[in-house]
Short mmCIF file of C-alpha atoms in Angstrom, two decimals:
data_model
loop_
_atom_site.label_atom_id
_atom_site.label_comp_id
_atom_site.label_asym_id
_atom_site.label_seq_id
_atom_site.Cartn_x
_atom_site.Cartn_y
_atom_site.Cartn_z
CA MET A 761 134.43 76.87 101.44
CA LYS A 762 131.31 75.75 100.68
CA ASN A 763 129.80 77.83 103.14
CA LYS A 764 131.80 80.80 101.95
CA ASP A 765 130.52 80.41 98.39
CA LYS A 766 126.84 80.08 99.51
CA ILE A 767 127.36 83.40 101.24
CA GLN A 768 129.03 85.05 98.22
CA GLN A 769 126.43 83.96 95.92
CA GLU A 770 123.39 85.27 98.12
CA ASN A 771 125.27 88.52 98.35
CA ARG A 772 125.50 88.67 94.40
CA LYS A 773 121.91 87.87 93.68
CA ALA A 774 120.85 90.62 96.14
CA LEU A 775 123.11 93.27 95.73
CA PRO A 776 121.22 94.47 91.88
CA LYS A 777 118.28 94.62 93.59
CA PHE A 778 119.75 96.90 96.42
CA LEU A 779 121.51 98.99 94.19
CA LEU A 780 118.32 99.82 91.84
CA ILE A 781 117.08 100.64 95.31
CA LEU A 782 119.76 102.90 96.15
CA VAL A 783 120.13 104.54 92.51
CA CYS A 784 116.23 105.44 92.60
CA SER A 785 116.24 106.58 96.13
CA VAL A 786 119.29 109.00 94.93
CA VAL A 787 117.40 110.11 91.66
CA ALA A 788 114.61 110.87 93.71
CA GLY A 789 116.04 112.66 96.65
CA LEU A 790 117.52 114.91 93.70
CA LEU A 791 114.72 115.75 91.76
CA VAL A 792 112.74 116.54 95.22
CA GLY A 793 116.36 118.79 96.08
CA GLY A 794 116.44 120.39 92.26
CA ILE A 795 112.74 121.26 92.50
CA MET A 796 113.19 123.11 95.85
CA VAL A 797 116.06 124.86 94.98
CA ALA A 798 114.61 125.84 91.37
CA THR A 799 111.56 127.20 93.80
CA TRP A 800 113.32 129.10 95.74
CA GLU A 801 115.49 130.28 93.18
CA ALA A 802 112.03 131.93 91.40
CA GLY A 803 111.17 133.24 93.92
CA THR A 804 107.52 131.75 93.98
CA ASP A 805 104.93 132.28 96.22
CA TYR A 806 104.35 128.26 97.37
CA THR A 807 101.05 128.05 99.17
CA LEU A 808 100.11 124.71 99.17
CA GLN A 809 101.07 124.84 102.88
CA ASP A 810 98.29 127.26 103.70
CA VAL A 811 95.52 125.37 101.49
CA LEU A 812 96.93 122.18 103.15
CA CYS A 813 96.04 123.39 106.77
CA GLU A 814 92.80 125.59 105.82
CA VAL A 815 91.84 122.33 104.46
CA LEU A 816 92.72 119.67 107.68
CA GLY A 817 91.57 122.36 110.09
CA MET A 818 88.07 122.95 108.65
CA VAL A 819 87.30 118.97 108.35
CA SER A 820 89.63 116.98 111.05
CA PRO A 821 87.48 118.18 113.78
CA TRP A 822 84.14 116.53 112.18
CA LEU A 823 86.41 113.42 111.15
CA THR A 824 87.61 112.98 115.01
CA GLY A 825 84.22 111.51 115.49
CA ALA A 826 82.89 110.88 111.55
CA VAL A 827 85.33 107.71 111.79
CA THR A 828 83.36 105.78 114.50
CA VAL A 829 80.40 106.35 112.63
CA VAL A 830 82.04 104.64 109.53
CA CYS A 831 84.06 102.13 111.00
CA MET A 832 82.55 100.94 113.97
CA PRO A 833 79.04 99.29 112.10
CA ILE A 834 81.73 97.59 109.79
CA ALA A 835 83.69 96.38 113.05
CA LEU A 836 80.53 95.18 115.04
CA TYR A 837 78.55 93.45 111.90
CA PHE A 838 82.22 91.31 112.30
CA HIS A 839 81.58 90.92 115.90
CA LEU A 840 78.07 89.44 115.30
CA ARG A 841 78.91 87.17 112.62
CA GLY A 842 82.03 85.67 115.07
CA LYS A 843 79.19 85.57 117.79
CA CYS A 844 76.56 83.55 115.47
CA ARG A 845 79.07 80.88 114.43
CA TRP A 846 80.00 80.12 117.90
CA GLN A 847 76.56 80.21 119.21
CA ASN A 848 75.62 77.84 116.37
CA TRP A 849 78.72 75.79 116.86
CA ASP A 850 77.40 72.35 117.49
CA GLY A 851 81.09 71.14 119.76
CA GLU A 852 82.54 69.02 117.28
CA ALA A 853 83.66 71.19 113.66
CA ASP A 854 86.86 72.52 114.93
CA ASP A 855 86.37 74.85 111.68
CA VAL A 856 83.61 76.90 112.45
CA LEU A 857 85.39 78.15 115.72
CA ASP A 858 88.30 79.05 113.88
CA HIS A 859 86.09 80.85 111.39
CA ALA A 860 84.21 82.80 114.25
CA GLU A 861 87.42 83.51 116.05
CA HIS A 862 88.96 84.73 112.26
CA GLU A 863 85.96 87.06 112.00
CA LEU A 864 86.35 88.48 115.64
CA SER A 865 89.93 89.23 114.71
CA ILE A 866 89.35 91.19 111.55
CA GLY A 867 86.38 93.32 114.03
CA LEU A 868 89.45 94.39 116.23
CA ILE A 869 91.62 95.35 113.44
CA ILE A 870 88.88 97.98 112.10
CA SER A 871 88.40 99.03 115.70
CA ASN A 872 92.64 99.15 116.23
CA VAL A 873 92.87 101.63 112.90
CA ASN A 874 89.47 103.29 114.05
CA MET A 875 91.45 104.17 117.33
CA ALA A 876 93.96 105.40 115.26
CA LEU A 877 92.35 107.62 112.70
CA THR A 878 90.39 109.24 115.95
CA MET A 879 93.53 109.99 117.06
CA LEU A 880 94.86 111.29 114.12
CA PHE A 881 92.66 113.53 113.15
CA TYR A 882 92.27 114.95 116.90
CA GLY A 883 95.42 115.35 116.84
CA VAL A 884 95.66 117.95 113.75
CA ALA A 885 92.07 119.61 114.53
CA THR A 886 93.81 120.19 118.29
CA THR A 887 96.76 121.65 116.25
CA LEU A 888 95.22 123.49 113.65
CA TRP A 889 92.65 124.59 116.15
CA TYR A 890 90.29 126.64 113.55
CA SER A 891 87.16 127.39 115.49
CA TRP A 892 85.23 127.03 118.98
CA ALA A 893 82.75 124.78 116.71
CA GLY A 894 85.17 122.58 115.35
CA TYR A 895 87.14 122.58 118.87
CA ILE A 896 84.24 121.45 120.85
CA ALA A 897 83.35 118.71 117.91
CA ALA A 898 86.78 117.33 118.30
CA GLN A 899 86.20 116.85 122.00
CA ILE A 900 83.11 114.89 121.44
CA GLY A 901 84.23 113.09 118.86
CA LEU A 902 87.10 111.99 120.85
CA VAL A 903 85.29 110.73 123.95
CA VAL A 904 82.55 109.17 122.32
CA SER A 905 84.10 107.57 119.78
CA LEU A 906 87.06 106.38 122.84
CA ALA A 907 84.39 104.86 125.00
CA LEU A 908 83.11 103.13 122.11
CA LEU A 909 85.94 101.89 120.87
CA VAL A 910 86.65 100.31 124.55
CA VAL A 911 83.63 99.07 125.18
CA TYR A 912 83.65 96.46 121.92
CA GLN A 913 87.17 96.06 122.30
CA GLN A 914 86.15 94.52 126.03
CA LYS A 915 82.98 92.80 124.60
CA THR A 916 85.23 90.91 122.31
CA VAL A 917 88.19 90.12 124.57
CA ASP A 918 85.57 88.76 126.53
CA LEU A 919 83.32 86.58 124.03
CA CYS A 920 86.81 85.18 123.20
CA LYS A 921 87.21 84.11 126.33
CA ARG A 922 84.14 82.49 126.68
CA MET A 923 84.92 80.71 123.68
CA ASN A 924 88.07 79.52 124.88
CA PRO A 925 88.17 79.15 128.93
CA GLU A 926 91.63 79.02 129.30
CA LYS A 927 92.16 82.55 127.81
CA GLN A 928 93.00 85.30 130.91
CA GLY A 929 93.22 88.55 130.98
CA SER A 930 91.26 92.08 130.94
CA VAL A 931 91.18 94.70 128.84
CA TYR A 932 91.27 97.16 131.34
CA ASP A 933 93.98 95.30 133.32
CA VAL A 934 97.46 97.37 132.37
CA ASN A 935 99.34 93.91 132.09
CA PHE A 936 96.60 92.66 129.73
CA GLN A 937 98.74 91.66 126.87
CA LYS A 938 101.22 89.89 129.23
CA LYS A 939 98.53 87.85 130.26
CA TRP A 940 96.76 86.78 127.47
CA ILE A 941 99.70 85.90 125.80
CA GLU A 942 100.82 83.68 128.48
CA SER A 943 97.55 82.21 128.17
CA CYS A 944 97.85 81.31 124.87
CA ASP A 945 98.62 77.76 123.42
CA GLU A 946 102.06 77.49 121.08
CA ALA A 947 100.57 77.82 118.01
CA GLU A 948 99.26 81.05 118.75
CA ARG A 949 102.21 82.40 120.38
CA THR A 950 104.07 81.32 116.90
CA ASN A 951 101.45 83.44 115.06
CA ILE A 952 102.12 86.08 117.33
CA TYR A 953 105.62 86.37 117.11
CA ARG A 954 105.35 85.98 113.23
CA SER A 955 103.02 88.98 113.22
CA SER A 956 105.02 90.84 115.23
CA TYR A 957 108.20 90.40 113.04
CA ARG A 958 106.43 91.39 110.13
CA ALA A 959 105.40 94.24 111.64
CA TYR A 960 109.08 95.02 112.63
CA ARG A 961 109.98 94.75 109.02
CA THR A 962 107.49 96.58 107.86
CA MET A 963 107.89 99.38 110.31
CA SER A 964 111.92 98.97 109.32
CA VAL A 965 110.87 99.89 106.01
CA THR A 966 108.01 102.41 106.67
CA LEU A 967 110.28 104.75 109.32
CA PRO A 968 113.45 105.62 106.89
CA ILE A 969 110.78 106.42 104.54
CA LEU A 970 108.42 109.06 107.19
CA TRP A 971 111.80 110.22 107.97
CA LEU A 972 112.73 111.75 104.26
CA VAL A 973 108.80 112.76 104.24
CA ALA A 974 109.83 114.64 107.61
CA MET A 975 112.95 116.15 106.38
CA VAL A 976 111.67 117.40 102.91
CA ALA A 977 108.56 119.26 104.68
CA GLY A 978 110.61 120.76 107.54
CA LEU A 979 112.64 122.43 104.17
CA TRP A 980 109.89 123.16 102.44
CA PHE A 981 107.04 124.22 104.70
CA ASP A 982 107.43 126.79 107.09
CA GLY A 983 106.55 125.82 110.55
CA VAL A 984 107.56 122.70 110.48
CA GLY A 985 111.03 122.53 111.46
CA PRO A 986 112.98 120.14 112.87
CA LEU A 987 110.68 118.47 115.62
CA ALA A 988 109.27 115.91 112.77
CA VAL A 989 112.19 114.78 111.91
CA VAL A 990 113.20 114.05 115.54
CA LEU A 991 110.50 112.47 116.48
CA VAL A 992 110.68 109.85 113.72
CA SER A 993 113.73 109.43 114.85
CA ALA A 994 113.10 109.04 117.97
CA ALA A 995 110.93 105.96 117.36
CA TRP A 996 113.35 104.75 114.70
CA LEU A 997 115.83 104.35 117.37
CA VAL A 998 113.18 103.06 120.13
CA GLN A 999 112.69 100.40 117.23
CA THR A 1000 116.13 99.66 116.81
CA LEU A 1001 117.11 99.15 120.35
CA SER A 1002 114.11 97.38 121.34
CA TYR A 1003 114.72 94.53 118.95
CA GLY A 1004 118.71 94.67 119.11
CA LEU A 1005 118.47 94.52 123.07
CA GLU A 1006 116.17 91.74 123.46
CA ALA A 1007 117.83 89.66 120.40
CA LEU A 1008 121.04 89.87 122.70
CA ARG A 1009 119.00 88.87 126.00
CA LEU A 1010 117.87 85.68 124.41
CA GLU A 1011 121.11 84.91 122.40
CA ALA A 1012 123.20 85.99 125.66
CA PRO A 1013 125.06 82.57 126.93
CA LYS A 1014 123.58 80.95 129.91
CA LYS A 1015 125.64 81.00 133.21
CA GLN A 1016 127.51 77.61 134.28
CA THR A 1017 126.58 76.31 137.04
CA LYS A 1018 129.62 74.91 139.30
#
């Protein structure tokens, strides 16, 4: 009985916030829909799409390589800071090694953001092919950026393995993540699992928002069509199934042996 009261209390506490979010979402949807209908009925020639495509088509090829020019020095700065801390470590103060690993992790995050932005601008530049000069710039920017990023990550992982000899795995190995996690201790695995769950929760909010944006873009902009909605929905479905099926596997009752 106490458990039932506790459940009802938690529901009553969370319900107002949920209803507020739901009402705000409905109001926002009505406003956007009303603006779209009013625009269509007025016969307004909406040219924002043309301007956006032209601007992105012009700048994306050059941003493909420019992102690395900006991000790589910052990532390298944290890499060298972590390396210097480790080289000056006396082998006793554990906090020095922790700070070194922390700065190497910052550098890796920056390099991963760099890679994501590089692929974003390259994809936009290729899709909105604007000129031969831009096309060639995008190809060169992609190749150079990926080469630098792979080498950077390899050097950082190798340095982490020198700092922690128990670590295993090569960035060039397709099973690198599996081998790396298997070589981590219990505390490191716990941090990885907690971070993964945080990423799952973040994407559980982000994907519905992206779905709404893709749907509105498909209605508002010519040429977008249903593909954006399909891709976002596919990513949403993959995330839901991968999490749910793994949870079922882990929660499945163990087979009794006779």
